[in-house]
mmCIF file of C-alpha atoms and ligand atoms in Angstrom:
data_model
loop_
_atom_site.group_PDB
_atom_site.id
_atom_site.type_symbol
_atom_site.label_atom_id
_atom_site.label_comp_id
_atom_site.label_asym_id
_atom_site.label_seq_id
_atom_site.Cartn_x
_atom_site.Cartn_y
_atom_site.Cartn_z
ATOM 1 C CA MET A 1 -68.388 21.483 -6.717
ATOM 2 C CA ARG A 2 -70.530 22.985 -3.892
ATOM 3 C CA LYS A 3 -68.755 24.375 -0.602
ATOM 4 C CA LYS A 4 -67.343 21.864 1.891
ATOM 5 C CA ILE A 5 -67.730 23.302 5.239
ATOM 6 C CA VAL A 6 -67.101 22.030 8.959
ATOM 7 C CA ALA A 7 -68.507 24.637 11.836
ATOM 8 C CA GLY A 8 -67.420 24.027 15.542
ATOM 9 C CA ASN A 9 -70.738 24.870 17.834
ATOM 10 C CA TRP A 10 -68.961 25.648 21.132
ATOM 11 C CA LYS A 11 -72.244 25.777 22.526
ATOM 12 C CA MET A 12 -72.227 27.697 26.393
ATOM 13 C CA ASN A 13 -68.849 27.065 27.061
ATOM 14 C CA LYS A 14 -64.947 28.068 27.265
ATOM 15 C CA ASN A 15 -63.926 31.449 29.304
ATOM 16 C CA PHE A 16 -62.310 34.414 27.587
ATOM 17 C CA GLU A 17 -58.778 32.717 27.915
ATOM 18 C CA GLU A 18 -60.287 29.052 27.126
ATOM 19 C CA ALA A 19 -61.845 30.157 24.836
ATOM 20 C CA GLU A 20 -58.497 32.086 23.543
ATOM 21 C CA ASP A 21 -55.970 29.690 24.005
ATOM 22 C CA LEU A 22 -58.553 26.806 21.724
ATOM 23 C CA LEU A 23 -58.358 30.051 18.889
ATOM 24 C CA PHE A 24 -54.805 28.879 18.986
ATOM 25 C CA ASP A 25 -55.111 25.746 19.719
ATOM 26 C CA ILE A 26 -56.677 25.390 16.045
ATOM 27 C CA ALA A 27 -54.997 28.039 14.775
ATOM 28 C CA ASP A 28 -51.383 26.565 15.742
ATOM 29 C CA ILE A 29 -53.027 23.736 14.125
ATOM 30 C CA LEU A 30 -54.055 24.806 11.165
ATOM 31 C CA LYS A 31 -50.366 25.848 10.437
ATOM 32 C CA GLU A 32 -49.217 22.334 10.856
ATOM 33 C CA ASN A 33 -51.302 20.838 8.616
ATOM 34 C CA ARG A 34 -54.086 22.616 6.502
ATOM 35 C CA PRO A 35 -57.481 20.108 5.402
ATOM 36 C CA GLU A 36 -57.687 21.261 1.880
ATOM 37 C CA ASP A 37 -61.143 22.206 -0.047
ATOM 38 C CA VAL A 38 -62.869 22.330 3.417
ATOM 39 C CA GLU A 39 -63.417 25.488 5.708
ATOM 40 C CA ILE A 40 -63.693 25.041 9.067
ATOM 41 C CA LEU A 41 -65.333 27.902 10.810
ATOM 42 C CA VAL A 42 -65.821 28.576 14.918
ATOM 43 C CA CYS A 43 -69.038 29.780 17.024
ATOM 44 C CA PRO A 44 -68.158 30.907 20.024
ATOM 45 C CA PRO A 45 -70.299 32.788 22.192
ATOM 46 C CA ALA A 46 -71.009 35.944 21.436
ATOM 47 C CA ILE A 47 -68.699 37.664 23.514
ATOM 48 C CA TYR A 48 -66.020 36.587 22.003
ATOM 49 C CA LEU A 49 -67.007 37.536 18.468
ATOM 50 C CA GLU A 50 -64.318 39.931 18.010
ATOM 51 C CA LEU A 51 -61.527 38.260 19.494
ATOM 52 C CA ALA A 52 -62.032 34.755 17.497
ATOM 53 C CA ALA A 53 -62.958 36.541 14.252
ATOM 54 C CA ASP A 54 -59.556 38.311 15.034
ATOM 55 C CA ILE A 55 -57.698 34.675 15.294
ATOM 56 C CA ALA A 56 -59.557 33.076 12.380
ATOM 57 C CA HIS A 57 -58.683 35.398 10.333
ATOM 58 C CA GLU A 58 -55.514 35.322 10.452
ATOM 59 C CA ASN A 59 -54.535 31.833 10.656
ATOM 60 C CA GLY A 60 -57.028 31.020 7.204
ATOM 61 C CA PHE A 61 -60.171 29.845 8.949
ATOM 62 C CA ASP A 62 -63.760 32.090 9.102
ATOM 63 C CA CYS A 63 -65.892 32.310 12.629
ATOM 64 C CA GLY A 64 -69.857 32.395 13.345
ATOM 65 C CA ALA A 65 -72.935 34.022 16.307
ATOM 66 C CA GLN A 66 -74.854 30.629 17.674
ATOM 67 C CA ASN A 67 -78.081 32.597 17.364
ATOM 68 C CA MET A 68 -79.119 36.398 16.355
ATOM 69 C CA SER A 69 -82.010 38.507 16.704
ATOM 70 C CA GLU A 70 -84.562 38.690 14.101
ATOM 71 C CA HIS A 71 -85.060 42.168 15.069
ATOM 72 C CA GLU A 72 -82.912 45.343 13.647
ATOM 73 C CA SER A 73 -82.168 46.957 17.035
ATOM 74 C CA GLY A 74 -83.661 48.937 19.679
ATOM 75 C CA ALA A 75 -85.560 47.773 23.131
ATOM 76 C CA TYR A 76 -84.383 44.014 22.965
ATOM 77 C CA THR A 77 -82.564 43.934 26.569
ATOM 78 C CA GLY A 78 -79.955 41.187 25.883
ATOM 79 C CA GLU A 79 -80.629 40.901 22.452
ATOM 80 C CA ILE A 80 -77.944 40.837 19.440
ATOM 81 C CA SER A 81 -78.506 42.105 16.242
ATOM 82 C CA ALA A 82 -76.837 40.508 12.580
ATOM 83 C CA ALA A 83 -75.674 43.542 12.307
ATOM 84 C CA MET A 84 -73.469 43.393 15.497
ATOM 85 C CA VAL A 85 -72.326 39.673 14.389
ATOM 86 C CA ALA A 86 -71.643 41.131 11.263
ATOM 87 C CA SER A 87 -69.482 44.184 13.169
ATOM 88 C CA THR A 88 -67.260 41.560 14.602
ATOM 89 C CA GLY A 89 -66.165 40.617 10.922
ATOM 90 C CA ALA A 90 -68.316 36.955 11.704
ATOM 91 C CA LYS A 91 -69.166 35.389 8.854
ATOM 92 C CA TYR A 92 -72.254 32.754 9.184
ATOM 93 C CA VAL A 93 -74.525 32.428 12.087
ATOM 94 C CA ILE A 94 -76.422 29.112 12.840
ATOM 95 C CA ILE A 95 -80.295 29.707 12.844
ATOM 96 C CA GLY A 96 -82.738 27.439 14.274
ATOM 97 C CA HIS A 97 -80.567 24.345 16.368
ATOM 98 C CA SER A 98 -82.373 21.819 18.440
ATOM 99 C CA GLU A 99 -81.351 23.579 22.200
ATOM 100 C CA ARG A 100 -83.023 26.895 20.785
ATOM 101 C CA ARG A 101 -86.547 25.447 19.429
ATOM 102 C CA THR A 102 -86.821 23.377 22.815
ATOM 103 C CA TYR A 103 -85.360 25.687 25.559
ATOM 104 C CA PHE A 104 -86.745 28.834 23.537
ATOM 105 C CA GLY A 105 -89.365 28.324 22.273
ATOM 106 C CA GLU A 106 -87.665 28.760 18.923
ATOM 107 C CA LYS A 107 -90.296 28.256 15.879
ATOM 108 C CA ASP A 108 -89.718 28.215 12.303
ATOM 109 C CA SER A 109 -92.056 31.304 11.263
ATOM 110 C CA LEU A 110 -89.498 32.906 13.825
ATOM 111 C CA LEU A 111 -86.815 31.429 12.170
ATOM 112 C CA ALA A 112 -87.836 32.639 9.151
ATOM 113 C CA LEU A 113 -87.644 35.976 10.296
ATOM 114 C CA LYS A 114 -83.986 35.086 11.819
ATOM 115 C CA VAL A 115 -82.825 34.160 8.072
ATOM 116 C CA THR A 116 -83.839 36.936 6.487
ATOM 117 C CA GLN A 117 -82.340 39.824 8.842
ATOM 118 C CA ALA A 118 -78.602 37.234 8.476
ATOM 119 C CA LEU A 119 -79.266 37.551 4.675
ATOM 120 C CA LYS A 120 -79.397 41.475 4.988
ATOM 121 C CA HIS A 121 -76.163 41.810 7.156
ATOM 122 C CA ASN A 122 -74.412 39.740 4.854
ATOM 123 C CA LEU A 123 -74.589 37.015 7.036
ATOM 124 C CA THR A 124 -74.697 33.192 6.228
ATOM 125 C CA PRO A 125 -77.254 31.725 7.978
ATOM 126 C CA ILE A 126 -76.918 27.433 8.492
ATOM 127 C CA TYR A 127 -80.384 27.042 9.434
ATOM 128 C CA CYS A 128 -80.464 23.805 10.756
ATOM 129 C CA CYS A 129 -83.256 21.281 11.131
ATOM 130 C CA GLY A 130 -84.206 17.246 12.439
ATOM 131 C CA GLU A 131 -85.988 15.810 14.228
ATOM 132 C CA VAL A 132 -86.841 14.386 17.568
ATOM 133 C CA LEU A 133 -86.941 10.660 18.235
ATOM 134 C CA ALA A 134 -90.413 9.750 18.795
ATOM 135 C CA GLU A 135 -91.510 11.281 15.158
ATOM 136 C CA ARG A 136 -88.310 8.945 13.988
ATOM 137 C CA GLU A 137 -89.845 6.472 15.819
ATOM 138 C CA ALA A 138 -93.294 7.462 14.394
ATOM 139 C CA GLU A 139 -91.385 7.325 10.542
ATOM 140 C CA LYS A 140 -92.473 10.648 10.267
ATOM 141 C CA HIS A 141 -89.028 12.335 10.274
ATOM 142 C CA PHE A 142 -89.218 13.185 6.196
ATOM 143 C CA GLU A 143 -92.344 15.239 7.082
ATOM 144 C CA VAL A 144 -91.373 17.233 9.924
ATOM 145 C CA VAL A 145 -87.774 17.844 8.254
ATOM 146 C CA GLY A 146 -89.539 18.703 5.280
ATOM 147 C CA GLU A 147 -91.794 21.232 6.671
ATOM 148 C CA GLN A 148 -89.149 23.051 8.713
ATOM 149 C CA VAL A 149 -86.680 23.265 5.630
ATOM 150 C CA LYS A 150 -90.486 24.877 4.356
ATOM 151 C CA ASN A 151 -91.394 26.395 6.443
ATOM 152 C CA ALA A 152 -87.828 29.225 7.232
ATOM 153 C CA LEU A 153 -86.469 29.060 3.719
ATOM 154 C CA PHE A 154 -89.248 28.771 1.192
ATOM 155 C CA HIS A 155 -90.063 32.867 1.775
ATOM 156 C CA LEU A 156 -86.562 33.324 0.446
ATOM 157 C CA THR A 157 -85.425 33.761 -3.497
ATOM 158 C CA ALA A 158 -83.465 31.335 -5.015
ATOM 159 C CA GLU A 159 -81.150 34.495 -5.039
ATOM 160 C CA GLU A 160 -81.587 34.919 -1.756
ATOM 161 C CA PHE A 161 -81.351 31.432 -0.561
ATOM 162 C CA GLU A 162 -77.935 31.102 -2.959
ATOM 163 C CA LYS A 163 -76.320 31.884 0.127
ATOM 164 C CA VAL A 164 -78.248 29.923 2.767
ATOM 165 C CA VAL A 165 -76.234 26.142 4.544
ATOM 166 C CA VAL A 166 -78.805 23.864 5.703
ATOM 167 C CA ALA A 167 -77.443 21.681 8.985
ATOM 168 C CA TYR A 168 -79.721 18.244 8.786
ATOM 169 C CA GLU A 169 -78.820 17.507 13.020
ATOM 170 C CA PRO A 170 -81.028 14.709 14.332
ATOM 171 C CA VAL A 171 -82.652 16.093 18.062
ATOM 172 C CA TRP A 172 -81.948 12.555 19.599
ATOM 173 C CA ALA A 173 -78.587 11.993 18.014
ATOM 174 C CA ILE A 174 -77.176 15.751 19.345
ATOM 175 C CA GLY A 175 -74.756 15.389 22.340
ATOM 176 C CA THR A 176 -76.039 11.925 22.757
ATOM 177 C CA GLY A 177 -73.940 9.322 21.096
ATOM 178 C CA ARG A 178 -75.473 7.984 19.385
ATOM 179 C CA THR A 179 -74.186 8.817 15.557
ATOM 180 C CA ALA A 180 -76.923 8.767 12.692
ATOM 181 C CA SER A 181 -75.694 5.511 10.631
ATOM 182 C CA PRO A 182 -73.844 6.855 7.105
ATOM 183 C CA ALA A 183 -77.600 5.527 5.438
ATOM 184 C CA GLN A 184 -79.378 7.792 7.817
ATOM 185 C CA ALA A 185 -77.817 10.668 6.346
ATOM 186 C CA GLN A 186 -77.485 9.878 3.364
ATOM 187 C CA GLU A 187 -80.712 9.363 2.720
ATOM 188 C CA MET A 188 -82.236 12.464 5.325
ATOM 189 C CA HIS A 189 -79.575 14.740 3.299
ATOM 190 C CA ALA A 190 -80.473 13.732 -0.164
ATOM 191 C CA PHE A 191 -84.342 13.861 0.981
ATOM 192 C CA ILE A 192 -83.291 17.324 2.385
ATOM 193 C CA ARG A 193 -81.598 18.069 -1.000
ATOM 194 C CA LYS A 194 -84.604 17.532 -3.143
ATOM 195 C CA VAL A 195 -87.247 19.293 -1.503
ATOM 196 C CA LEU A 196 -84.766 22.476 -2.482
ATOM 197 C CA SER A 197 -84.583 21.576 -5.995
ATOM 198 C CA ASP A 198 -88.748 21.742 -6.370
ATOM 199 C CA LYS A 199 -88.774 24.869 -4.826
ATOM 200 C CA PHE A 200 -85.223 26.679 -6.062
ATOM 201 C CA GLY A 201 -84.744 24.487 -8.920
ATOM 202 C CA VAL A 202 -82.178 21.281 -9.298
ATOM 203 C CA ALA A 203 -78.744 22.933 -10.130
ATOM 204 C CA GLN A 204 -79.823 25.176 -7.081
ATOM 205 C CA ALA A 205 -79.503 22.321 -4.587
ATOM 206 C CA ASP A 206 -77.482 20.721 -6.270
ATOM 207 C CA GLN A 207 -74.995 23.436 -4.925
ATOM 208 C CA THR A 208 -76.111 23.695 -1.527
ATOM 209 C CA THR A 209 -73.582 22.918 1.884
ATOM 210 C CA ILE A 210 -76.100 20.662 3.526
ATOM 211 C CA LEU A 211 -73.793 19.655 6.617
ATOM 212 C CA TYR A 212 -74.334 16.719 8.998
ATOM 213 C CA GLY A 213 -74.581 16.997 13.398
ATOM 214 C CA GLY A 214 -74.950 14.868 15.861
ATOM 215 C CA SER A 215 -72.622 13.514 17.984
ATOM 216 C CA CYS A 216 -70.018 13.724 15.150
ATOM 217 C CA ASN A 217 -66.648 13.528 15.705
ATOM 218 C CA ALA A 218 -63.060 12.102 15.052
ATOM 219 C CA ALA A 219 -63.361 8.849 15.125
ATOM 220 C CA ASN A 220 -66.663 8.778 12.956
ATOM 221 C CA ALA A 221 -66.526 12.157 10.242
ATOM 222 C CA ARG A 222 -65.370 10.121 7.638
ATOM 223 C CA GLU A 223 -67.824 7.675 6.823
ATOM 224 C CA LEU A 224 -70.524 10.016 7.619
ATOM 225 C CA PHE A 225 -68.642 12.082 4.820
ATOM 226 C CA ALA A 226 -68.247 9.418 2.562
ATOM 227 C CA ASN A 227 -71.816 10.413 1.477
ATOM 228 C CA PRO A 228 -72.360 12.204 -1.798
ATOM 229 C CA ASP A 229 -75.202 14.376 0.096
ATOM 230 C CA VAL A 230 -73.262 15.280 3.261
ATOM 231 C CA ASP A 231 -71.144 18.628 2.711
ATOM 232 C CA GLY A 232 -69.522 18.219 6.202
ATOM 233 C CA GLY A 233 -70.316 18.670 9.348
ATOM 234 C CA LEU A 234 -72.180 20.962 12.341
ATOM 235 C CA ILE A 235 -69.806 19.348 15.630
ATOM 236 C CA GLY A 236 -70.725 20.370 19.547
ATOM 237 C CA GLY A 237 -68.959 17.961 21.644
ATOM 238 C CA ALA A 238 -66.250 17.475 19.251
ATOM 239 C CA SER A 239 -65.590 20.965 18.685
ATOM 240 C CA LEU A 240 -63.956 21.417 21.950
ATOM 241 C CA LYS A 241 -61.258 20.248 21.234
ATOM 242 C CA ALA A 242 -58.612 21.785 18.973
ATOM 243 C CA GLU A 243 -57.261 18.542 17.514
ATOM 244 C CA ASP A 244 -60.548 16.968 17.249
ATOM 245 C CA PHE A 245 -62.493 18.889 15.792
ATOM 246 C CA VAL A 246 -59.302 19.629 12.756
ATOM 247 C CA LYS A 247 -59.139 15.879 12.755
ATOM 248 C CA ILE A 248 -63.160 16.125 11.531
ATOM 249 C CA ALA A 249 -62.337 19.174 9.081
ATOM 250 C CA GLY A 250 -59.689 16.514 7.968
ATOM 251 C CA SER A 251 -61.950 13.468 7.348
ATOM 252 C CA PHE A 252 -63.139 14.108 3.522
HETATM 253 C C1 PEP B 301 -74.450 21.027 17.908
HETATM 254 O O1 PEP B 301 -74.723 20.962 19.171
HETATM 255 O O2 PEP B 301 -74.162 21.079 16.838
HETATM 256 C C2 PEP B 301 -74.498 18.710 17.878
HETATM 257 C C3 PEP B 301 -73.936 18.752 16.834
HETATM 258 O O3 PEP B 301 -73.369 18.486 18.560
HETATM 259 P P1 PEP B 301 -72.742 17.395 19.621
HETATM 260 O O4 PEP B 301 -71.844 17.344 18.483
HETATM 261 O O5 PEP B 301 -72.283 17.276 20.779
HETATM 262 O O6 PEP B 301 -73.634 16.684 19.142
#
């Protein structure tokens, strides 16, 4: 059985006090009603990672960074290394979110380096892929997502790849309120699994957790997660409210 995961991407939201409140709110709800058989994690701004790791680990959830440098250390002002992320107690890192690709020009070749760097420091990379609307309308979505997966993950050995989580996030669905239909999500997740299986083998692809992200919320999570190849979600906006976030985690 592959792992089910619900991860919250807080993006650039919350001041320190608000972040602390949200972490404790999630912890309180989980104490009352913890969804079973699902790993729950939050990805706050990096400045709150140590706080998040402390609160999360005491309360049965986890945390991760939203990004990290491809470099080991040194003169890279403003950057945060994989070793720094790991030293806070965080276990995951989101790599290749569409906002990083769009606003910070991150390309697959760079993301391949980040994936390797994350694994070197024992962080679980959550590698994001997804097409923009024009690509879907031109019926190029499978080609685009297939290339993103190959370009950033196919340099790994099967053993290295074992730890990787993939998140399919159609860009047209992120923060737009326009969710992929359950059929669209399932079709793409099955395609990604096939691409992975051609490279890493059926057994390995079968063990790979593939998350859906893009306007997933407490109202639509259940029908998305009901698909055989959808193993959970990467949640943006709806992860900023503790009740909604935990409800999503309970939607399997
Ligand atoms: C995201 O940022 O990864 C995301 C899925 O955002 P939202 O849920 O707000 O669409």
